[in-house]
Amino acid sequence: MRILSIHNRYLIRGGEDESRELEERLLQEKGNQVDIYEENNNRVAEIGQIKAAIRTVWSTESYQIVQQKLTENSYNIVHVQNFFPLISPSVYYAANKQGVPVVQTLHNYRLLCANSYFFRDQKVCEDCLGKIISWPGVVHGCYRDSKAASLVVVAMQTLHRAISTWKKMVNLYIALTDFTRQKFIQAGLPAEKIVVKPNFVYPDPGMGEGNGNYALFIGRLSPEKGLDTLLATWQLLAGKIPLKIIGDGPLSHQVQEAVVKLPNVEWLGRLPIQEVYNLIGEAKFLIFPSQWYETFGRVAIEAFAKGTPVIASNLGNMSSLIESGRTGFHFRPGDPNDLAAQVEYALTHPEKLRKMRFEARSEFEAKYTAEQNYHKLMDIYKLAIASKI
């Protein structure tokens, strides 16, 4: 197949960037031709806020670029990974004009929520779910704490709801979990157009030993990731087990302050992926304290691939991704005392933790390998092509 992959990169690299690159690489290694149209959020400063706002709603430039690519070459599929903010939904229309089916991966909740997280004031927020105009997102300045910027996002959402872009211009959506699929159905997207395909880990990093005497957190250092809960927990644990933190983000100053106050907390910043995998494999367990509806939780399956159990918030996708007592443990979201209790239980039951390592690895082998994922993706492409005929 020949696929045009479309993606708007983020300023801080995250799971979405990693997942789409792995998908493109896998497709190429399996003999498909993957061409890439990409924008980068670094360009926002270059083109200016007003032009960027216009492009968020409708990018004529992106429309013309995609139309030209589709005119010059014959493509089977246009796969949109992320169109926000500089590419816009205009690329769907360019693909439809050329008769090429469109697949959109739902990496976040941007079609439904201004900040894309369903998260506000340190808790889950569904105030805009199902609304024709997501006005609470503007009132609360949910995108970048700015009412003006939020108005632009909501204008994009409202326009494309009004002209039925989401329903008519996309042949198939890929949700990463059943939970996420149900949220989009609840919001009004056609159920028959949303299929489920999880992320995957590639290449297989191999099972680790778990011999390191530490817990591990990996992720963007931002409020929705549960940093407050994590750091409060390690204050309660008072040195029972060291914590290593990998990542960067807007709350990095808070982590720096915690490192000074809590000598058993170490911040490693951003690291190459192989070093990250090595640290995952030797960790006793991974802590996944997110307080929002993670659309997937890539770091959890990376832990499974290394045989490392996960202690996660009992919320949204994490409730089903981690099987409590088998591949990890759950704790009440935002509750440091309950997280501390789960950590202490894990530390005092080393044999159970050892068995969990094999269960976690089995979960990866059963659901999240590249080979399984490739066949699912090709089936989705074929289904999208058939729906276009």
Coordinates of N, CA and C in Angstrom, one line a residue, residues 120-240:
R120 N -9.7 19.6 34.3 CA -9.7 21.0 34.7 C -9.7 21.1 36.2
D121 N -9.0 22.0 36.7 CA -9.0 22.2 38.2 C -8.6 21.0 38.9
Q122 N -7.6 20.2 38.4 CA -7.1 19.0 39.1 C -8.1 17.9 39.1
K123 N -9.0 17.8 38.2 CA -10.0 16.7 38.2 C -10.6 16.5 36.8
V124 N -11.1 15.4 36.6 CA -11.8 15.1 35.4 C -13.0 16.1 35.2
C125 N -13.1 16.6 33.9 CA -14.2 17.5 33.6 C -14.8 17.1 32.3
E126 N -16.1 16.9 32.3 CA -16.8 16.5 31.1 C -17.9 17.6 30.7
D127 N -17.6 18.8 31.1 CA -18.6 19.9 30.9 C -18.9 20.1 29.4
C128 N -18.0 19.9 28.5 CA -18.2 20.1 27.1 C -18.6 18.9 26.3
L129 N -18.7 17.7 27.0 CA -19.0 16.5 26.3 C -20.4 16.5 25.8
G130 N -20.6 16.4 24.5 CA -21.9 16.3 23.9 C -22.5 17.6 23.6
K131 N -21.9 18.7 23.9 CA -22.4 20.1 23.6 C -22.1 20.4 22.1
I132 N -23.0 21.1 21.5 CA -22.8 21.5 20.1 C -21.8 22.6 20.1
I133 N -21.8 23.6 21.0 CA -20.8 24.6 21.2 C -20.2 24.4 22.6
S134 N -18.9 24.1 22.6 CA -18.2 23.8 23.9 C -17.9 25.1 24.6
W135 N -18.9 25.9 25.0 CA -18.7 27.2 25.6 C -18.0 27.1 26.9
P136 N -18.2 26.1 27.8 CA -17.4 26.1 29.0 C -15.9 26.1 28.8
G137 N -15.4 25.6 27.7 CA -14.0 25.6 27.4 C -13.5 27.0 27.2
V138 N -14.3 27.9 26.7 CA -13.9 29.3 26.5 C -14.0 30.0 27.9
V139 N -15.1 29.8 28.6 CA -15.3 30.5 29.9 C -14.2 30.2 30.8
H140 N -13.7 29.0 30.8 CA -12.6 28.6 31.8 C -11.2 28.7 31.2
G141 N -11.1 29.2 29.9 CA -9.8 29.3 29.3 C -9.1 28.0 29.3
C142 N -9.7 26.9 28.9 CA -9.1 25.6 29.0 C -7.9 25.3 28.2
Y143 N -7.8 26.0 27.0 CA -6.6 25.8 26.2 C -5.6 26.9 26.5
R144 N -4.5 26.5 27.1 CA -3.3 27.3 27.5 C -3.7 28.4 28.4
D145 N -4.8 28.2 29.3 CA -5.2 29.2 30.2 C -5.6 30.5 29.6
S146 N -6.1 30.5 28.3 CA -6.4 31.7 27.6 C -7.8 31.6 27.0
K147 N -8.6 32.5 27.3 CA -10.0 32.5 26.7 C -9.9 32.8 25.2
A148 N -9.0 33.6 24.8 CA -8.9 33.9 23.4 C -8.4 32.7 22.6
A149 N -7.4 32.0 23.1 CA -6.9 30.8 22.4 C -7.9 29.7 22.5
S150 N -8.7 29.6 23.6 CA -9.7 28.6 23.7 C -10.8 28.8 22.8
L151 N -11.1 30.1 22.5 CA -12.2 30.5 21.6 C -11.8 30.0 20.2
V152 N -10.6 30.0 19.8 CA -10.1 29.5 18.5 C -10.4 28.0 18.4
V153 N -10.0 27.3 19.4 CA -10.2 25.8 19.4 C -11.7 25.5 19.3
V154 N -12.5 26.2 20.1 CA -13.9 25.9 20.2 C -14.5 26.3 18.8
A155 N -14.1 27.3 18.2 CA -14.6 27.7 16.9 C -14.3 26.6 15.9
M156 N -13.1 26.0 15.9 CA -12.7 24.9 15.0 C -13.7 23.8 15.3
Q157 N -13.9 23.4 16.5 CA -14.8 22.3 16.8 C -16.2 22.5 16.4
T158 N -16.7 23.8 16.6 CA -18.1 24.1 16.3 C -18.3 24.1 14.8
L159 N -17.4 24.8 14.1 CA -17.6 24.8 12.6 C -17.7 23.4 12.0
H160 N -16.7 22.6 12.4 CA -16.7 21.2 11.8 C -17.8 20.3 12.3
R161 N -18.3 20.6 13.5 CA -19.5 19.9 13.9 C -20.7 20.3 13.0
A162 N -20.8 21.6 12.7 CA -21.9 22.2 12.0 C -21.9 21.7 10.5
I163 N -20.7 21.6 9.9 CA -20.7 21.1 8.5 C -20.5 19.6 8.4
S164 N -20.6 18.9 9.6 CA -20.5 17.4 9.6 C -19.2 16.9 9.1
T165 N -18.1 17.6 9.4 CA -16.8 17.1 9.0 C -16.5 15.8 9.7
W166 N -16.7 15.7 11.0 CA -16.3 14.5 11.8 C -17.1 13.3 11.3
K167 N -18.4 13.5 10.8 CA -19.2 12.4 10.5 C -19.1 12.0 9.0
K168 N -18.8 13.0 8.1 CA -18.8 12.7 6.7 C -17.4 12.6 6.0
M169 N -16.4 13.3 6.6 CA -15.1 13.4 5.9 C -14.1 12.4 6.3
V170 N -14.4 11.6 7.4 CA -13.5 10.6 7.8 C -14.1 9.2 7.7
N171 N -13.4 8.3 7.0 CA -14.0 7.0 6.8 C -14.0 6.1 8.0
L172 N -12.8 6.1 8.7 CA -12.7 5.4 10.0 C -11.9 6.1 11.0
Y173 N -12.3 6.0 12.2 CA -11.5 6.5 13.3 C -10.9 5.3 14.1
I174 N -9.6 5.5 14.5 CA -9.0 4.5 15.4 C -9.0 5.0 16.8
A175 N -9.7 4.3 17.7 CA -9.6 4.6 19.1 C -8.6 3.6 19.7
L176 N -7.9 4.0 20.7 CA -6.8 3.1 21.3 C -7.4 2.1 22.3
T177 N -8.6 2.4 22.8 CA -9.2 1.5 23.8 C -10.7 1.6 23.6
D178 N -11.4 0.6 24.2 CA -12.8 0.6 24.2 C -13.4 1.8 25.0
F179 N -12.7 2.2 26.1 CA -13.2 3.3 26.9 C -13.2 4.6 26.1
T180 N -12.1 4.8 25.4 CA -12.0 6.0 24.5 C -13.1 6.0 23.4
R181 N -13.3 4.8 22.8 CA -14.3 4.7 21.8 C -15.7 5.1 22.3
Q182 N -16.0 4.6 23.5 CA -17.3 4.9 24.1 C -17.5 6.4 24.3
K183 N -16.4 7.1 24.7 CA -16.5 8.6 24.9 C -16.8 9.3 23.6
F184 N -16.2 8.9 22.5 CA -16.5 9.5 21.3 C -17.9 9.2 20.7
I185 N -18.3 8.0 21.0 CA -19.7 7.6 20.6 C -20.7 8.5 21.5
Q186 N -20.4 8.6 22.8 CA -21.2 9.4 23.6 C -21.3 10.9 23.1
A187 N -20.2 11.3 22.5 CA -20.2 12.7 22.0 C -20.9 12.8 20.6
G188 N -21.3 11.7 20.0 CA -22.0 11.8 18.8 C -21.4 11.3 17.5
L189 N -20.1 10.8 17.6 CA -19.5 10.2 16.4 C -20.1 8.9 16.1
P190 N -20.3 8.5 14.8 CA -20.9 7.3 14.5 C -20.2 6.1 15.0
A191 N -20.9 5.2 15.7 CA -20.2 4.1 16.3 C -19.6 3.2 15.3
E192 N -20.3 3.0 14.1 CA -19.8 2.1 13.1 C -18.5 2.6 12.4
K193 N -18.1 3.9 12.7 CA -16.9 4.4 12.1 C -15.7 4.4 13.1
I194 N -15.9 3.9 14.3 CA -14.8 3.9 15.3 C -14.4 2.5 15.6
V195 N -13.2 2.1 15.2 CA -12.6 0.8 15.5 C -11.5 0.9 16.6
V196 N -11.2 -0.2 17.3 CA -10.2 -0.1 18.3 C -8.9 -0.8 17.9
K197 N -7.8 -0.1 18.1 CA -6.5 -0.7 17.8 C -5.6 -0.1 18.8
P198 N -5.0 -0.8 19.7 CA -4.1 -0.2 20.7 C -2.7 0.2 20.1
N199 N -1.9 0.9 20.9 CA -0.5 1.1 20.5 C 0.3 -0.2 20.7
F200 N 1.5 -0.1 20.3 CA 2.4 -1.3 20.5 C 3.8 -0.9 20.8
V201 N 4.6 -1.8 21.2 CA 6.0 -1.6 21.4 C 6.9 -2.3 20.4
Y202 N 7.8 -1.5 19.8 CA 8.6 -2.1 18.7 C 9.9 -1.3 18.6
P203 N 11.0 -2.0 18.5 CA 11.2 -3.5 18.6 C 11.0 -3.9 20.0
D204 N 10.7 -5.2 20.2 CA 10.6 -5.8 21.5 C 11.8 -5.6 22.3
P205 N 11.7 -4.9 23.5 CA 12.9 -4.6 24.3 C 13.4 -5.7 25.1
G206 N 12.6 -6.8 25.2 CA 12.9 -8.0 26.0 C 12.7 -7.7 27.5
M207 N 12.5 -8.8 28.2 CA 12.1 -8.8 29.6 C 13.3 -8.4 30.5
G208 N 13.0 -7.5 31.5 CA 14.0 -7.1 32.4 C 14.1 -8.0 33.6
E209 N 15.0 -7.7 34.6 CA 15.2 -8.5 35.7 C 14.5 -8.0 37.0
G210 N 14.2 -6.7 37.0 CA 13.6 -6.1 38.2 C 14.5 -6.0 39.4
N211 N 15.8 -6.0 39.2 CA 16.7 -6.1 40.4 C 17.0 -4.7 41.0
G212 N 16.5 -3.6 40.3 CA 16.8 -2.3 40.9 C 15.9 -2.0 42.0
N213 N 16.4 -1.5 43.1 CA 15.6 -1.2 44.3 C 15.0 0.2 44.1
Y214 N 14.1 0.4 43.2 CA 13.5 1.8 43.0 C 12.2 1.6 42.3
A215 N 11.3 2.6 42.4 CA 10.1 2.8 41.7 C 10.4 3.8 40.6
L216 N 9.5 3.8 39.5 CA 9.8 4.7 38.4 C 8.6 5.4 37.9
F217 N 8.7 6.6 37.6 CA 7.7 7.4 36.9 C 8.2 7.9 35.6
I218 N 7.5 7.8 34.5 CA 7.9 8.3 33.2 C 6.7 9.1 32.6
G219 N 6.9 10.3 32.1 CA 5.9 11.0 31.5 C 6.1 12.5 31.5
R220 N 5.2 13.2 30.8 CA 5.2 14.7 30.8 C 5.0 15.2 32.2
L221 N 5.8 16.2 32.6 CA 5.6 16.7 34.0 C 4.6 17.8 33.9
S222 N 3.3 17.4 34.0 CA 2.2 18.3 33.9 C 1.1 17.9 34.9
P223 N 0.2 18.8 35.2 CA -0.8 18.5 36.3 C -1.6 17.3 36.1
E224 N -2.1 17.0 34.8 CA -3.0 15.9 34.6 C -2.3 14.6 34.8
K225 N -1.0 14.6 34.8 CA -0.2 13.3 35.0 C -0.1 12.9 36.4
G226 N -0.6 13.7 37.4 CA -0.7 13.3 38.8 C 0.6 13.5 39.5
L227 N 1.4 14.5 39.1 CA 2.7 14.8 39.8 C 2.5 15.1 41.3
D228 N 1.4 15.9 41.6 CA 1.2 16.3 43.0 C 1.0 15.0 43.8
T229 N 0.2 14.1 43.3 CA -0.1 12.8 44.0 C 1.2 12.0 44.2
L230 N 1.9 11.9 43.2 CA 3.2 11.2 43.2 C 4.1 11.7 44.2
L231 N 4.4 13.0 44.2 CA 5.4 13.6 45.2 C 4.9 13.6 46.6
A232 N 3.5 13.8 46.8 CA 3.0 13.7 48.1 C 3.1 12.3 48.7
T233 N 3.0 11.3 47.8 CA 3.1 9.9 48.2 C 4.5 9.6 48.7
W234 N 5.5 10.1 48.0 CA 6.9 9.8 48.4 C 7.3 10.5 49.7
Q235 N 6.6 11.6 50.0 CA 6.8 12.2 51.3 C 6.2 11.3 52.4
L236 N 5.1 10.7 52.1 CA 4.5 9.8 53.1 C 5.3 8.6 53.3
L237 N 5.9 8.1 52.2 CA 6.7 6.8 52.3 C 8.0 7.0 53.1
A238 N 8.4 8.2 53.2 CA 9.6 8.5 54.1 C 10.8 7.5 53.9
G239 N 11.2 7.4 52.6 CA 12.4 6.7 52.3 C 12.3 5.2 52.2
K240 N 11.1 4.6 52.1 CA 10.9 3.2 52.0 C 11.4 2.6 50.7

